[in-house]
Short mmCIF file of C-alpha atoms and ligand atoms in Angstrom, two decimals:
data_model
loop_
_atom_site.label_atom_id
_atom_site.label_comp_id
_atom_site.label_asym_id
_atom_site.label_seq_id
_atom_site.Cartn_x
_atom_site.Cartn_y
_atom_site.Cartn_z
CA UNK A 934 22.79 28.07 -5.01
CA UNK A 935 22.92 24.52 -6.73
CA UNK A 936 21.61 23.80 -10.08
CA UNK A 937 17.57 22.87 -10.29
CA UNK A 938 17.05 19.69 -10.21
CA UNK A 939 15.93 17.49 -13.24
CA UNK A 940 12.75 15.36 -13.06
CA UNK A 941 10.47 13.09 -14.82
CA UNK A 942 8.64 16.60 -16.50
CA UNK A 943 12.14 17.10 -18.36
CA UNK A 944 12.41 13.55 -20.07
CA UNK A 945 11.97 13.56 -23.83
CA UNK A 946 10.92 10.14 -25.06
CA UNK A 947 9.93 11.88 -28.75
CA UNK A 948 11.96 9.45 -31.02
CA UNK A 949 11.81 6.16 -28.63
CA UNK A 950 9.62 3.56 -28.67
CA UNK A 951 8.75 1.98 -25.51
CA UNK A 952 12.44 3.66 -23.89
CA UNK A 953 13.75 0.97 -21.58
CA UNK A 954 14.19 3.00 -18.15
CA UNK A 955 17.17 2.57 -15.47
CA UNK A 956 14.92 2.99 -12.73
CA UNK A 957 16.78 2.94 -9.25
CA UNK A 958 15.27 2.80 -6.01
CA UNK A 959 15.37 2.20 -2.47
CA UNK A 960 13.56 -0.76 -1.58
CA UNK A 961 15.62 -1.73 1.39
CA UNK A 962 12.81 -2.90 3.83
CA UNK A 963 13.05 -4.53 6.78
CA UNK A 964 12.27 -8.07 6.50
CA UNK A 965 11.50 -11.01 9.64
CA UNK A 966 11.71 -14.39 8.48
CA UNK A 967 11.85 -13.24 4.89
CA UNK A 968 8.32 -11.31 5.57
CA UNK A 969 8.56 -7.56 4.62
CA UNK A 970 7.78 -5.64 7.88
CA UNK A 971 7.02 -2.24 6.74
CA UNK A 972 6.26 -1.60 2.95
CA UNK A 973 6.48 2.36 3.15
CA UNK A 974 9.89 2.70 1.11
CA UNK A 975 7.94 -0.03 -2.04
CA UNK A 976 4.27 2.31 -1.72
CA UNK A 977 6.72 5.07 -1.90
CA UNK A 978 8.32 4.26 -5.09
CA UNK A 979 5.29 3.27 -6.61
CA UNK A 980 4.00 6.58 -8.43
CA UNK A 981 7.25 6.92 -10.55
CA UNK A 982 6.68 3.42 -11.39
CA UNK A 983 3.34 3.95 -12.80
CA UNK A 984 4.32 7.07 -14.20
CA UNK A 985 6.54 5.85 -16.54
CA UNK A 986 4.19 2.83 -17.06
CA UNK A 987 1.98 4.57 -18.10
CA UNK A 988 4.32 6.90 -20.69
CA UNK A 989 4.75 3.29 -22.23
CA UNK A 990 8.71 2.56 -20.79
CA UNK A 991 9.67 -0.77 -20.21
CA UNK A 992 11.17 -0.76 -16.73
CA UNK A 993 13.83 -2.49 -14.85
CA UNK A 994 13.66 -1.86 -11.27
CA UNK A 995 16.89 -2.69 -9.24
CA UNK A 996 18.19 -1.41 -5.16
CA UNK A 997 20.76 -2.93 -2.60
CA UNK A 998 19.09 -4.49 0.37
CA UNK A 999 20.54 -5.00 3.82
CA UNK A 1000 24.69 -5.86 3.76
CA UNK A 1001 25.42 -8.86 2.30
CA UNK A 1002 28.54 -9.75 1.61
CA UNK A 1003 29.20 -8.79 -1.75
CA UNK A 1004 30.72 -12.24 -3.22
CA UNK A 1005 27.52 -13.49 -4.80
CA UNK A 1006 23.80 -14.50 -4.10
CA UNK A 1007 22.70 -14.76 -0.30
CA UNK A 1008 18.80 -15.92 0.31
CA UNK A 1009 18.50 -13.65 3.09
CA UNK A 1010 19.07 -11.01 1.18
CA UNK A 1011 17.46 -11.34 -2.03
CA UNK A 1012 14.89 -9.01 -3.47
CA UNK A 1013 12.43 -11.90 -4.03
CA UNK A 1014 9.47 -10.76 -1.21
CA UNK A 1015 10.30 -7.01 -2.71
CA UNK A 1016 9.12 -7.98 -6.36
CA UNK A 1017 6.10 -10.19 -4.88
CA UNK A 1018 5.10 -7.08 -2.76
CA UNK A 1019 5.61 -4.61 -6.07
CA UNK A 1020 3.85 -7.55 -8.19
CA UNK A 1021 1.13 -7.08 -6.12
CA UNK A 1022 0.71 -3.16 -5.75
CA UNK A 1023 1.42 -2.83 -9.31
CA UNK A 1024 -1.15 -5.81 -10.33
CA UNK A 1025 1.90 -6.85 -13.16
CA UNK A 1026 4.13 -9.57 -13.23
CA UNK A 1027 7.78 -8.44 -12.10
CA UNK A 1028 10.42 -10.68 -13.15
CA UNK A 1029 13.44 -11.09 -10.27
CA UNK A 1030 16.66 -11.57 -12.32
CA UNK A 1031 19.46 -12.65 -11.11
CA UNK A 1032 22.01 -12.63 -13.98
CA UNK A 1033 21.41 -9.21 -15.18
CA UNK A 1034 25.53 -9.10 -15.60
CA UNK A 1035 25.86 -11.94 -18.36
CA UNK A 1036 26.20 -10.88 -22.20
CA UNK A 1037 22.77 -10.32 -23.89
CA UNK A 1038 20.56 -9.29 -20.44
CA UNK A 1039 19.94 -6.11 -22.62
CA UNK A 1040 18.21 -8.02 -25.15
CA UNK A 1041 15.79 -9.60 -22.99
CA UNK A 1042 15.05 -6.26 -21.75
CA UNK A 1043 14.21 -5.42 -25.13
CA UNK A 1044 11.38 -8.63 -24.83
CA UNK A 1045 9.32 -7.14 -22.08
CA UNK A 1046 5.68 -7.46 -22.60
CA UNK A 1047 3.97 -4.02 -21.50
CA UNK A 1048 2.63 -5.91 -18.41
CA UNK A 1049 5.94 -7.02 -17.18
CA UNK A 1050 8.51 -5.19 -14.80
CA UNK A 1051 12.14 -6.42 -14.58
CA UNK A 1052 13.60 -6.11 -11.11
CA UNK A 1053 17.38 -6.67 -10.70
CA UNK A 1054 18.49 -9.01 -7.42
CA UNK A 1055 20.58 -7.28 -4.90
CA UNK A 1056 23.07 -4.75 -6.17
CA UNK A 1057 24.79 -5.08 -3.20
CA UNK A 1058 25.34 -9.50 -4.35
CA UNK A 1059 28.36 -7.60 -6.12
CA UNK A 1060 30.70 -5.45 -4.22
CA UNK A 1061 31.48 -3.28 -7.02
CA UNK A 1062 28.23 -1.50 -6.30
CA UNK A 1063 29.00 -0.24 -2.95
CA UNK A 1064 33.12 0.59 -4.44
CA UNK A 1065 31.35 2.57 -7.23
CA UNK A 1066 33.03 0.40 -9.91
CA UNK A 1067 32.97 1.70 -13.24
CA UNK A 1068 32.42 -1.42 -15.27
CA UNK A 1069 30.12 -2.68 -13.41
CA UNK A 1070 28.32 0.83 -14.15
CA UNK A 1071 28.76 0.36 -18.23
CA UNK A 1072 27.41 -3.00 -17.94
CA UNK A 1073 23.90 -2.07 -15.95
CA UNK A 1074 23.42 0.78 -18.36
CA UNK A 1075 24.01 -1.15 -21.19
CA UNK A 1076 21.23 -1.06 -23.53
CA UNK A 1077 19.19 1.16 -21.19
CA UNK A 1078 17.85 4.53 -22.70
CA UNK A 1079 16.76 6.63 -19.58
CA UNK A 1080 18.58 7.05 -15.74
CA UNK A 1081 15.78 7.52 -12.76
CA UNK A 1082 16.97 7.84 -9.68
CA UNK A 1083 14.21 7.47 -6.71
CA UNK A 1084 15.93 5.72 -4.37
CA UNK A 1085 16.42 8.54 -1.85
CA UNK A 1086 17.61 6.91 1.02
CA UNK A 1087 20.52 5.99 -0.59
CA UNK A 1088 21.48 9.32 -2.37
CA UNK A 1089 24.08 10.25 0.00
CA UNK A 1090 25.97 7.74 -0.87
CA UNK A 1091 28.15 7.68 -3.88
CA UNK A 1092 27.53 3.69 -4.80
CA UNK A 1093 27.70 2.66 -8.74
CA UNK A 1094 24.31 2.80 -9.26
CA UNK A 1095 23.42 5.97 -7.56
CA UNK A 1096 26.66 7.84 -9.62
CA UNK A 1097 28.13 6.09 -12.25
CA UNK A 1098 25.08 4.64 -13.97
CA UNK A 1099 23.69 7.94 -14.17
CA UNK A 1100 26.83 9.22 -15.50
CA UNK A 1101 26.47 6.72 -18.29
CA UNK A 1102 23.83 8.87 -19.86
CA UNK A 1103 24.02 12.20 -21.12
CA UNK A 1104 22.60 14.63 -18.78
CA UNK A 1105 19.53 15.05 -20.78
CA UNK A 1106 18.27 11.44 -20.62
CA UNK A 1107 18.80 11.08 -16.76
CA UNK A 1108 16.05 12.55 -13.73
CA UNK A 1109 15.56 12.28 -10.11
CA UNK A 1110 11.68 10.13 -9.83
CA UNK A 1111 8.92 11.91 -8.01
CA UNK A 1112 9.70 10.40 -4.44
CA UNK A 1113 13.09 11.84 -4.72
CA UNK A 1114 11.53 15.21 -6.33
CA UNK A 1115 9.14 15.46 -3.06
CA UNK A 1116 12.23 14.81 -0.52
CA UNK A 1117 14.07 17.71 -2.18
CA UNK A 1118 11.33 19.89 -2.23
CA UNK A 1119 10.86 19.56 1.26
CA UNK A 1120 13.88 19.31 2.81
CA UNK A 1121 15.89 22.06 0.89
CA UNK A 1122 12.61 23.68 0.17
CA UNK A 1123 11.30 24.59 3.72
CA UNK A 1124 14.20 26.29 4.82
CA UNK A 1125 14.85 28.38 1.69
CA UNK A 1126 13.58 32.14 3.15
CA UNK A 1127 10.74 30.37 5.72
CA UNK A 1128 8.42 32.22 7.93
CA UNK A 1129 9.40 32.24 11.25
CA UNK A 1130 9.39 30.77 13.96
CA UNK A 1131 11.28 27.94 12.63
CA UNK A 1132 11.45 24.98 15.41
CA UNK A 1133 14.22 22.18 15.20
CA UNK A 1134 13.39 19.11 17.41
CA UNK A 1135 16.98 16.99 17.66
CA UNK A 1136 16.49 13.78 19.97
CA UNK A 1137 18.16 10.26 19.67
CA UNK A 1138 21.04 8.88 21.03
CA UNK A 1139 24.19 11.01 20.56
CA UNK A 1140 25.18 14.50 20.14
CA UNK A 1141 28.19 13.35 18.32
CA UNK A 1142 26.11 12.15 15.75
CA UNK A 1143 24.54 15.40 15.06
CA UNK A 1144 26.91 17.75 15.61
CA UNK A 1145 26.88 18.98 11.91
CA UNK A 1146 23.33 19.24 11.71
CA UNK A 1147 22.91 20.97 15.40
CA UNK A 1148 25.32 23.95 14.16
CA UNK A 1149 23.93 24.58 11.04
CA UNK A 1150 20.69 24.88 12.46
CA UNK A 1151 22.17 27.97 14.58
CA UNK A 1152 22.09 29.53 11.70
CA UNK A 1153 18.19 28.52 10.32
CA UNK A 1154 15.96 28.22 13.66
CA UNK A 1155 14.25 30.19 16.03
CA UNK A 1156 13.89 27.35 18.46
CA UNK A 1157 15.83 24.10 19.07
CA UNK A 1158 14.42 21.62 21.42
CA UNK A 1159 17.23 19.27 22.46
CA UNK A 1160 15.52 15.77 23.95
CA UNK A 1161 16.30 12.32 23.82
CA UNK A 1162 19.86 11.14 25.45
CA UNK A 1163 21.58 13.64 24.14
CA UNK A 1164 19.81 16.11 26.16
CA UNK A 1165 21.67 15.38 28.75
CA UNK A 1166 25.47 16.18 27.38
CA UNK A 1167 23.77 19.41 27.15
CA UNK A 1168 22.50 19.93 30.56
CA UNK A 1169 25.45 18.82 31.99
CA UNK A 1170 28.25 21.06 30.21
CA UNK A 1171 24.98 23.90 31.46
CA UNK A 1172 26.09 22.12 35.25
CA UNK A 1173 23.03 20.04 36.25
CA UNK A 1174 23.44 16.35 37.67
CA UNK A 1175 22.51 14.02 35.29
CA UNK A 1176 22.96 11.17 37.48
CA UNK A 1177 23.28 7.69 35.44
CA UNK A 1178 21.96 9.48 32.11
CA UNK A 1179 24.21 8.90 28.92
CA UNK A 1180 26.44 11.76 28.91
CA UNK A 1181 28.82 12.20 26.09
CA UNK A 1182 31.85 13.60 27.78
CA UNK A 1183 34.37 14.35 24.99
CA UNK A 1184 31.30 16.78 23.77
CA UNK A 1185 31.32 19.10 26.19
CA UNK A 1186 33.25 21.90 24.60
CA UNK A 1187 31.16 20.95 21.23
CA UNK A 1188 28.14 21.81 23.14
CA UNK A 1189 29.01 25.09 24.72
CA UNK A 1190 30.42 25.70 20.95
CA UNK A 1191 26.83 25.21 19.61
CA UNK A 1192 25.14 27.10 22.40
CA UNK A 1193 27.16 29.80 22.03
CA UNK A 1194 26.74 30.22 18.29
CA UNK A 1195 23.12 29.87 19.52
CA UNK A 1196 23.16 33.04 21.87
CA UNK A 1197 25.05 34.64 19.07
CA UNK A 1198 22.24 34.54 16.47
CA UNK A 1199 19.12 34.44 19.21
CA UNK A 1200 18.46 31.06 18.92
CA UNK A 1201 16.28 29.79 22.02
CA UNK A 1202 17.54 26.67 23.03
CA UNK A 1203 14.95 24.78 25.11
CA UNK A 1204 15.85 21.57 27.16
CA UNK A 1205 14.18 19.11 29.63
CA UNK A 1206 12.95 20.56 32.52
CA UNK A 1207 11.75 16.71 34.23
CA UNK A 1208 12.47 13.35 32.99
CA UNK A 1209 11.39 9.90 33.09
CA UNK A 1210 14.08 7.84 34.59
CA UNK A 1211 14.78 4.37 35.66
CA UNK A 1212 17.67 2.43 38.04
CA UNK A 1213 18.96 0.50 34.98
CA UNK A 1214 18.31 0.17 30.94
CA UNK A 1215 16.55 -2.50 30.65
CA UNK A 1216 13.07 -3.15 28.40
CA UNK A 1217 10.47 -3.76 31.68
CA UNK A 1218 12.26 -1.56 33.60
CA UNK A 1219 9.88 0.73 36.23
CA UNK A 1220 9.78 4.36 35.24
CA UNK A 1221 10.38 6.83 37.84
CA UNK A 1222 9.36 10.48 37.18
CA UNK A 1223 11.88 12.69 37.86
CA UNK A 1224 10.10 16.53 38.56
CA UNK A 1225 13.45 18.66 38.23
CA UNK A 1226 15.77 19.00 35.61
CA UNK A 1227 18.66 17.57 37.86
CA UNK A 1228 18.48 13.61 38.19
CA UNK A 1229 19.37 12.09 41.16
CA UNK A 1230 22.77 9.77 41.53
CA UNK A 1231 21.04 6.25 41.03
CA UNK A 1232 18.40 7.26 38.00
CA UNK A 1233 18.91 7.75 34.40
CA UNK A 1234 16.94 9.80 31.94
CA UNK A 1235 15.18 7.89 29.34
CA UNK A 1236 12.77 10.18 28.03
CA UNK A 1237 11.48 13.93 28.90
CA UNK A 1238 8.78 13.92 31.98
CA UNK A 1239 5.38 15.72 31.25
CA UNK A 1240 6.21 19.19 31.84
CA UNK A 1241 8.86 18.99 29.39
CA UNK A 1242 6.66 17.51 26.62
CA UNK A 1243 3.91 20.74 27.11
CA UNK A 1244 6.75 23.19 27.16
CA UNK A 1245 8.05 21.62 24.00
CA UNK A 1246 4.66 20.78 22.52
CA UNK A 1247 3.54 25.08 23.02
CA UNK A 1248 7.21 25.88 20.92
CA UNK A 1249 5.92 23.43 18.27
CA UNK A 1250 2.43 24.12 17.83
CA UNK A 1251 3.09 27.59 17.28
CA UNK A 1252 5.71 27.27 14.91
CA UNK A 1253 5.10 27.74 10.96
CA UNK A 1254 8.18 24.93 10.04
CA UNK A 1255 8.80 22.37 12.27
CA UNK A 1256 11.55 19.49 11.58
CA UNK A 1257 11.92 16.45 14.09
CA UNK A 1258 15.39 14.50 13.92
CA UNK A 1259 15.70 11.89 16.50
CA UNK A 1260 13.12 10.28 19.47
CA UNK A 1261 12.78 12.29 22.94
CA UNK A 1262 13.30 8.84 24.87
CA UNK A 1263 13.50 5.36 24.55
CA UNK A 1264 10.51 5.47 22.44
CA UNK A 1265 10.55 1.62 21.20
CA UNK A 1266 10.17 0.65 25.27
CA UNK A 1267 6.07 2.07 26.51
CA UNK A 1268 6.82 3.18 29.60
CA UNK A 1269 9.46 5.87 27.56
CA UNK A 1270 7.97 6.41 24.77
CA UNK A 1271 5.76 9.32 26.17
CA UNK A 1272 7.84 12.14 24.82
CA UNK A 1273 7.96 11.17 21.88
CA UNK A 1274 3.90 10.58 21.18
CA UNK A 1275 3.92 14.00 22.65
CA UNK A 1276 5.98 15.81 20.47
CA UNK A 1277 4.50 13.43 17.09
CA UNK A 1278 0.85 14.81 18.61
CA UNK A 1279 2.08 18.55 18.67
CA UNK A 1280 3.75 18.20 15.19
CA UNK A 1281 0.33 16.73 13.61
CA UNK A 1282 -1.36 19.67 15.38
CA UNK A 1283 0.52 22.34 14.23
CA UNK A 1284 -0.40 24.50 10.96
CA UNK A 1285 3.09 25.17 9.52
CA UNK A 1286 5.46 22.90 7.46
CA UNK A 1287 5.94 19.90 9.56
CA UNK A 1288 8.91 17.36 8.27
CA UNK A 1289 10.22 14.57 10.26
CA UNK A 1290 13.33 13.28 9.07
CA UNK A 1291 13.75 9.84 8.58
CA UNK A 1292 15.15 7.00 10.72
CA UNK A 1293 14.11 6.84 13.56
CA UNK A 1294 11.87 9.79 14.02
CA UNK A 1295 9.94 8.24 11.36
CA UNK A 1296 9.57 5.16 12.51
CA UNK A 1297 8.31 6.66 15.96
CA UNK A 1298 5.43 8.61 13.71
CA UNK A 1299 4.79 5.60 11.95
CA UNK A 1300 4.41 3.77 14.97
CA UNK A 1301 1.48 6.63 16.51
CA UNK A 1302 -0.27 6.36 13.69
CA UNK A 1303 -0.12 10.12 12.86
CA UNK A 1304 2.46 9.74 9.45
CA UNK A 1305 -0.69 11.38 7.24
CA UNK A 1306 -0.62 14.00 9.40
CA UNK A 1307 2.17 15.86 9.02
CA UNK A 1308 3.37 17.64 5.81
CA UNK A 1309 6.26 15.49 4.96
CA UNK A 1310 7.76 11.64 6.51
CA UNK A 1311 11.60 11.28 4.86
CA UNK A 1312 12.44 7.89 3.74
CA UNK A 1313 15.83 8.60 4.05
CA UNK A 1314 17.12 8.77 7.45
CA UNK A 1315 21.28 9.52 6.52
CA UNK A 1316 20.32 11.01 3.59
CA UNK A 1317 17.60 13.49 4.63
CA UNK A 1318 20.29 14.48 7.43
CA UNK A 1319 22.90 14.86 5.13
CA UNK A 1320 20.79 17.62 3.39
CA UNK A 1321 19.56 19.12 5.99
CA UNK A 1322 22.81 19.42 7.07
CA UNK A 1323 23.54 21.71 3.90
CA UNK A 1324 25.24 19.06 2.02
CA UNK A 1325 25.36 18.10 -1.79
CA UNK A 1326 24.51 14.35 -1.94
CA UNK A 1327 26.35 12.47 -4.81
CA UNK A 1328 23.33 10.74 -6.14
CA UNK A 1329 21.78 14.37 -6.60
CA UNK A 1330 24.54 16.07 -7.77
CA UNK A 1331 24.58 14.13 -11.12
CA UNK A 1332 20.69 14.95 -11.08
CA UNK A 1333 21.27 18.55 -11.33
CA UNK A 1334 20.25 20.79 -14.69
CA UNK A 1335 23.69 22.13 -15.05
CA UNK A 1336 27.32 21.04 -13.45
P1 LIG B 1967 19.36 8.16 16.81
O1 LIG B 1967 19.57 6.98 15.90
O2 LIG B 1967 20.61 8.90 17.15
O3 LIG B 1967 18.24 9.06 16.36
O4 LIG B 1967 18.94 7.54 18.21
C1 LIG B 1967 17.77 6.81 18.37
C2 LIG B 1967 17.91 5.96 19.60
O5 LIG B 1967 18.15 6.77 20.72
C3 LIG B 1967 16.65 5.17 19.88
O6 LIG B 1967 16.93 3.81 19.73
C4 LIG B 1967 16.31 5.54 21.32
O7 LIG B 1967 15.93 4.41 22.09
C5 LIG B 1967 17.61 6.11 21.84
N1 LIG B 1967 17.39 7.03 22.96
C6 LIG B 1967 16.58 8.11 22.97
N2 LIG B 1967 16.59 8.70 24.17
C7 LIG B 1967 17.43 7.99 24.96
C8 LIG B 1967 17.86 8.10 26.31
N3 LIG B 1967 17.40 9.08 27.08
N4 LIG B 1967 18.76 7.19 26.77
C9 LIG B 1967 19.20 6.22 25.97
N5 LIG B 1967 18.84 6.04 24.68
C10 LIG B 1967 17.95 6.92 24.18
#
């Protein structure tokens, strides 16, 4: 089993006054016209920001945003309507600096008045960040007494500030924040010994992007409830016409793989029985309800019909840990988005552990309004499948009590 995890509870600050803290997060948001569209990744981070605050830290605040092009500053990518946003959550003036690489940026640090937050522009203005660079590690953590990490989203990948910052500082002075504490606790968490049943709800485009995540689920669920387009790889290789429907055909033989490591360990695999379909993919396009689970020649599924959703809804209501990974349809169109409001609605009824994953699955709860009612929204969509997928993320790993 891997090592506890460290957290804010296990930071000593006996000895420093006001410790200057590497705090990193994950503040890319999506921005419009350099307006942030959704602020749930900056509320998220704000607790461990006032946390330390309020221990007396001085803080400097940095993340990547978006993919720029790593050979200097880029407008549409700066961090500038991040810090105004955190500026005003926070109610303290947060200084967006730019040259945080030039000789004596550690001094300035040192300056900070207690009502004043440093936030570092883009990481990703330097493409030593994304190469995990060293150098560029020694210089961030220069003159920098703590490592917080909070930036979950990103922890799966092994960038400079997610690895070899933290590895900059003995083991002791570096923690994961409390947003990256809560992901842990919930995604590892739920499926250490959980009651049964345990549902998995995979949707989204591809099997071959969840292939990893479908077979080690074999091994942890009672029920899997396949939707979404990849539903219908499945219920092809099981010999139903799909007519038009995406159909991944190099996965066939991955498919029967999972579903007969499925039978193997009495997992009930439950699929579309109806479907809403339409002539052509297109935004506008009329949905046609489809009553079987074989489509005809000239329709394609794009989401699961309404005897599908109360089949799947039952499964998930009476399940004591649910987790959602991917929409039932093409949610972000109205006329498909049915399946997915469906299975959101059973999720925030049911009375067990209910986690949706992030990406787009959390977007889709976001979008229903019914985020506060589940037990858990990840802000990490690659990351939150990575671990769920049983792997060690390399911004946790260095996060762990003992290595
Ligand atoms: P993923 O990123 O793999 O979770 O896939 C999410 C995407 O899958 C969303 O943009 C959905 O619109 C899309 N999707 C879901 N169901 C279907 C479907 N039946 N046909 C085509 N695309 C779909």
């Amino acid at each position: 089993m891997a090592a506890r995890l460290r957290t804010l509870m296990d930071l000593d600050f006996s000895g420093f006054n006001r410790p200057v803290v590497f705090l990193r997060l994950d503040l890319n948001v999506p921005l419009k016209a350099g307006v942030v569209t959704d602020e749930t990744r900056i509320t998220a981070a704000l607790p461990t920001i006032n946390w330390l605050l309020e221990k007396g830290c001085r803080v400097v605040m940095c993340s990547h945003l978006g993919r720029p092009k790593g050979d200097g500053y880029e407008k549409e990518f700066s961090l500038s309507p991040v810090g105004e946003k955190l500026a005003a959550h926070l109610g303290k003036e947060v200084l967006l600096c730019g040259d945080y690489l030039m000789d004596g940026f550690d001094r300035i640090v040192q300056q900070l008045a207690p009502n004043q937050l440093v936030l570092l522009e883009n990481l990703r203005f330097h493409k030593q960040e994304q190469k995990g660079d060293k150098d560029f590690a020694k210089v961030l953590a220069k003159g920098m007494d703590f490592y917080v990490n909070d930036a979950f989203g990103t922890c799966h990948r092994a960038d400079a500030s997610m690895v070899a910052v933290a590895e900059e500082f003995p083991l002791e002075r570096r923690c994961a924040g409390l947003l990256v504490q809560k992901e842990i606790d919930f995604l590892e968490g739920a499926f250490r010994n959980p009651q049964a049943p345990v549902t998995a709800i995979f949707g989204g485009a591809k099997v071959s992007d969840k292939i990893a995540i479908l077979q080690k689920f074999t091994s942890i669920a009672n029920n899997m409830i396949i939707g979404g387009a990849m539903a219908y790889t499945f219920l092809r290789y099981m010999g139903h016409n799909v007519g038009k429907s995406r159909v991944e055909e190099d996965k066939l033989s991955l498919v029967g793989e999972i579903l007969r490591a499925a039978e193997a360990r009495k997992v009930k695999i439950i699929l579309p029985v109806d479907h809403v379909c339409a002539t052509e993919f297109a935004e506008g396009t009329m949905p046609i309800t489809c009553n079987t689970a074989d489509i005809p020649d000239n329709l394609m599924g794009l989401d699961i019909g309404p005897r599908s959703s109360a089949i799947f809804a039952d499964a998930i209501r009476s399940s004591k840990v649910v987790v959602w990974n991917g929409p039932m349809g093409v949610f972000e169109w109205d006329a498909f988005a049915t399946g997915s409001r469906s299975v959101a609605e059973a999720l925030a009824q049911c009375e067990g552990s209910t986690i949706v994953g992030g990406g787009d699955s959390a977007a889709a709860i976001v979008a229903f309004g019914l985020a506060d009612k589940v037990s858990h929204v990840s802000t990490g969509g690659g990351a939150s499948m990575e671990l769920l997928e049983g792997k060690e993320l390399p911004g946790i790993r260095v996060l762990r009590a003992a290595l």
